[in-house]
Short mmCIF file of C-alpha atoms in Angstrom, two decimals:
data_model
loop_
_atom_site.label_atom_id
_atom_site.label_comp_id
_atom_site.label_asym_id
_atom_site.label_seq_id
_atom_site.Cartn_x
_atom_site.Cartn_y
_atom_site.Cartn_z
CA MET A 1 77.16 106.86 126.67
CA ILE A 2 73.70 106.02 126.70
CA ILE A 3 72.45 102.40 125.62
CA GLU A 4 68.90 101.29 126.32
CA HIS A 5 69.51 98.28 125.00
CA GLU A 6 70.82 95.49 127.04
CA GLU A 7 71.57 93.52 123.92
CA VAL A 8 73.51 96.09 122.79
CA LYS A 9 75.29 97.04 125.82
CA ASN A 10 76.61 93.69 125.87
CA LEU A 11 77.72 93.78 122.44
CA LEU A 12 79.87 96.67 123.00
CA ASP A 13 81.67 94.00 125.56
CA GLU A 14 81.68 91.27 123.83
CA PHE A 15 83.52 94.16 120.69
CA ASN A 16 85.99 94.91 123.50
CA ASP A 17 87.07 91.64 124.47
CA LEU A 18 87.22 90.43 121.42
CA ILE A 19 89.44 93.45 120.11
CA SER A 20 91.92 93.33 122.64
CA ASN A 21 92.94 89.59 121.87
CA SER A 22 93.00 90.43 118.29
CA GLN A 23 94.75 93.49 118.16
CA ASN A 24 97.68 91.40 120.28
CA ILE A 25 97.32 88.57 117.53
CA ALA A 26 97.42 91.33 114.81
CA ILE A 27 101.88 91.93 115.15
CA PHE A 28 103.72 90.33 112.25
CA THR A 29 105.53 87.84 114.32
CA ARG A 30 102.52 85.89 115.89
CA ASP A 31 101.72 82.41 114.40
CA ILE A 32 99.84 82.89 110.96
CA GLU A 33 96.99 79.61 111.80
CA LEU A 34 96.40 81.54 115.48
CA GLN A 35 95.62 84.77 112.96
CA LYS A 36 93.99 82.49 110.65
CA GLU A 37 92.06 81.89 113.72
CA GLU A 38 91.05 85.42 114.45
CA LYS A 39 90.01 85.70 111.48
CA ASN A 40 87.52 83.37 111.59
CA THR A 41 86.09 84.59 115.26
CA LEU A 42 85.81 87.91 114.05
CA HIS A 43 84.12 86.67 111.11
CA THR A 44 81.88 85.27 113.37
CA PHE A 45 81.32 88.73 115.94
CA ILE A 46 80.21 90.35 112.74
CA GLU A 47 77.81 88.55 111.23
CA LYS A 48 76.11 88.62 114.92
CA ALA A 49 76.57 92.19 115.00
CA GLU A 50 75.15 92.56 111.55
CA SER A 51 72.21 90.09 112.30
CA LEU A 52 71.18 92.61 115.63
CA ARG A 53 71.44 95.41 113.36
CA LYS A 54 68.87 94.21 111.01
CA ALA A 55 66.59 92.48 113.73
CA GLU A 56 63.31 93.56 112.97
CA ASN A 57 61.44 95.28 115.86
CA SER A 58 64.26 95.79 117.75
CA ASN A 59 63.36 99.44 118.52
CA TYR A 60 66.41 100.40 118.54
CA SER A 61 67.95 104.41 118.85
CA GLU A 62 69.94 105.46 116.06
CA PRO A 63 72.77 105.79 118.41
CA GLU A 64 72.49 102.17 119.05
CA LEU A 65 72.63 101.19 115.11
CA ASN A 66 74.62 103.54 114.66
CA LEU A 67 76.74 102.37 116.98
CA ILE A 68 76.73 98.39 115.56
CA LEU A 69 77.18 99.70 112.79
CA CYS A 70 80.37 101.01 113.74
CA LEU A 71 81.63 98.10 115.97
CA GLU A 72 81.02 95.61 112.48
CA ILE A 73 83.53 98.31 110.75
CA SER A 74 85.86 97.90 113.16
CA ALA A 75 85.63 94.63 113.60
CA GLU A 76 86.03 94.45 109.84
CA ALA A 77 89.36 96.79 109.85
CA ILE A 78 90.91 94.22 112.30
CA GLN A 79 89.80 91.62 110.04
CA SER A 80 91.77 93.42 106.99
CA GLU A 81 94.82 93.79 108.93
CA LEU A 82 95.12 90.05 109.59
CA SER A 83 94.56 89.80 106.37
CA MET A 84 97.54 92.00 105.05
CA LEU A 85 99.74 90.18 107.91
CA ILE A 86 98.59 86.53 105.87
CA ASN A 87 99.03 87.65 102.28
CA LEU A 88 103.28 89.17 103.44
CA LYS A 89 103.78 86.17 104.37
CA GLU A 90 102.44 84.05 101.92
CA GLY A 91 103.71 86.51 99.44
CA ASN A 92 100.90 87.76 98.12
CA MET A 93 101.55 91.67 98.24
CA ASP A 94 98.94 93.35 96.25
CA ALA A 95 96.05 91.62 98.15
CA ALA A 96 98.07 92.95 100.93
CA TRP A 97 98.02 96.26 100.05
CA GLY A 98 94.45 96.13 99.31
CA ASN A 99 94.18 95.16 102.71
CA LEU A 100 95.63 98.25 104.13
CA VAL A 101 93.84 100.69 102.44
CA TYR A 102 90.54 98.59 103.48
CA ALA A 103 91.54 99.26 106.97
CA GLN A 104 92.32 102.65 107.14
CA ASN A 105 89.31 103.00 104.72
CA GLN A 106 86.96 101.40 107.58
CA THR A 107 88.90 103.08 110.58
CA SER A 108 88.60 106.75 109.18
CA ILE A 109 84.39 105.45 108.95
CA VAL A 110 84.62 104.93 112.12
CA ALA A 111 86.70 108.13 113.34
CA SER A 112 84.38 110.52 111.75
CA ASN A 113 80.53 108.25 112.89
CA HIS A 114 81.21 106.94 116.31
CA PRO A 115 77.71 108.02 118.01
CA PHE A 116 79.79 107.99 121.44
CA SER A 117 83.42 110.06 120.26
CA ASN A 118 85.13 112.38 118.76
CA GLY A 119 87.25 109.73 117.00
CA ASP A 120 90.41 110.39 118.19
CA TYR A 121 90.65 107.55 120.28
CA LEU A 122 91.08 106.02 116.83
CA ASN A 123 94.60 108.66 116.16
CA GLY A 124 96.92 105.23 117.09
CA TYR A 125 95.76 102.69 115.24
CA LEU A 126 95.59 104.82 111.78
CA ALA A 127 98.75 106.39 113.17
CA ARG A 128 99.86 102.43 112.75
CA LEU A 129 97.92 101.45 110.16
CA ASP A 130 100.50 104.30 108.34
CA ALA A 131 102.90 103.46 109.26
CA TYR A 132 102.67 100.23 107.89
CA GLU A 133 102.26 101.90 104.39
CA LYS A 134 105.89 103.76 105.00
CA VAL A 135 108.25 100.87 106.52
CA ILE A 136 106.35 97.78 104.64
CA PHE A 137 105.47 99.33 101.62
CA PRO A 138 107.62 101.31 98.62
CA LYS A 139 106.09 104.93 97.85
CA MET A 140 103.70 104.80 95.19
CA MET A 141 102.34 106.91 92.63
CA PHE A 142 98.10 106.21 91.59
CA ALA A 143 96.23 107.22 89.24
CA SER A 144 93.26 109.77 89.69
CA THR A 145 90.61 109.91 87.37
CA GLY A 146 87.92 113.89 86.18
CA GLY A 147 85.17 113.99 84.59
CA ILE A 148 81.63 115.03 84.70
CA ILE A 149 78.73 113.47 86.37
CA ARG A 150 75.55 113.03 84.87
CA GLU A 151 73.56 110.71 87.71
CA THR A 152 74.08 109.41 90.83
CA LYS A 153 71.38 107.47 93.33
CA CYS A 154 72.11 107.94 97.23
CA SER A 155 72.71 104.67 99.07
CA ILE A 156 69.84 105.02 101.49
CA CYS A 157 66.71 107.16 99.80
CA LYS A 158 67.31 105.96 96.64
CA GLY A 159 67.17 109.67 94.77
CA ASP A 160 69.39 111.61 93.25
CA TYR A 161 72.33 112.29 95.48
CA GLU A 162 72.30 115.95 94.33
CA GLU A 163 69.27 116.38 95.46
CA CYS A 164 68.49 114.41 98.45
CA ASP A 165 69.62 115.75 101.82
CA HIS A 166 71.74 112.40 103.01
CA MET A 167 75.82 113.16 103.09
CA LYS A 168 77.63 110.33 101.86
CA GLY A 169 79.87 109.10 104.28
CA LYS A 170 77.35 109.60 107.23
CA MET A 171 75.80 107.31 108.96
CA TYR A 172 71.77 106.98 109.25
CA ASN A 173 69.93 104.65 111.37
CA GLY A 174 73.04 101.99 111.04
CA GLN A 175 73.11 102.50 106.80
CA LEU A 176 76.00 104.38 106.13
CA CYS A 177 75.13 107.16 102.98
CA VAL A 178 77.71 106.22 99.84
CA ARG A 179 77.04 108.65 97.10
CA GLU A 180 76.81 106.06 93.87
CA ILE A 181 77.88 107.28 90.24
CA HIS A 182 75.78 106.05 87.79
CA LYS A 183 76.86 108.10 84.71
CA ILE A 184 79.92 109.77 84.41
CA ASP A 185 81.83 111.85 80.95
CA LEU A 186 85.25 110.94 81.96
CA GLU A 187 87.50 113.20 80.72
CA GLU A 188 90.95 112.59 82.05
CA VAL A 189 93.37 110.14 84.06
CA SER A 190 96.51 112.03 85.76
CA ILE A 191 99.02 110.88 87.85
CA VAL A 192 99.27 111.70 90.84
CA GLU A 193 101.19 110.87 94.74
CA ASN A 194 97.80 111.75 96.97
CA PRO A 195 94.79 110.18 95.61
CA ALA A 196 91.37 109.48 96.81
CA ASN A 197 91.59 106.00 95.98
CA LYS A 198 94.95 104.58 96.97
CA LEU A 199 93.44 101.06 95.13
CA CYS A 200 94.04 103.07 91.79
CA ARG A 201 97.74 102.91 91.77
CA VAL A 202 100.85 102.41 89.10
CA LEU A 203 101.11 98.67 88.80
CA THR A 204 104.51 98.59 87.03
CA ILE A 205 107.35 100.04 86.16
CA GLU A 206 110.37 100.08 83.84
CA ARG A 207 113.60 99.14 85.42
CA ASN A 208 116.62 97.96 84.03
CA GLY A 209 114.74 98.37 80.45
CA LYS A 210 112.45 96.02 81.45
CA MET A 211 108.76 96.07 83.30
CA VAL A 212 108.26 94.87 86.81
CA ASP A 213 105.86 95.05 89.66
CA THR A 214 106.15 97.98 91.53
CA LEU A 215 105.54 95.77 94.73
CA THR A 216 107.85 93.11 94.32
CA LEU A 217 109.91 94.88 91.34
CA LYS A 218 109.24 90.50 89.74
CA GLY A 219 109.58 90.88 85.76
CA LYS A 220 106.14 91.19 84.37
CA THR A 221 105.53 90.65 81.51
CA THR A 222 101.75 91.11 80.13
CA GLY A 223 98.69 92.78 82.14
CA ASN A 224 97.58 97.07 83.07
CA ASN A 225 99.78 99.43 84.22
CA VAL A 226 97.18 100.67 86.57
#
């Protein structure tokens, strides 16, 4: 690993110490107030890393900038895991599911972009998040949309994504490329088991002649089904 700037090395050392403690707190039986405090600690680190990454005249190399972004996103994933545990304890099941999906997505981004690793070191953490999904939450169905995309933009160069050289999901100089869909002709919505977006889930099911929440099985009287 080649890190040229001392402040980037220090940030990495701080991250390693912080995450070790955060993962020890991110266990269901830990006190909820400790978990809330740890979320705040992670938030402070994320702000510090973002400030360092966006500092003017820093002369950081592209691998260093991408490393800082990976540290930010990794801290966000642990923070979201803590939020999931807190929301489970407080009975906020919808929010807890969203927290889990966000943590999974953020970890996958880091695994495919870390400048000094092939991402295998995150396999254990991804398996941990996958275990949450299988053990804590019920099996669910999801909505998947299909359509003709008419206009897209690249979040890096702001040009037409189909004509630029950037790739969605890849980091460039400390920025993550996102393919922004601005216009689409929606053609279909399908119910699937393995969606591209696990936030697009079926919200209610029929049980004993009544519509109930898919997560809690509590009665639902109003609202959309997905």
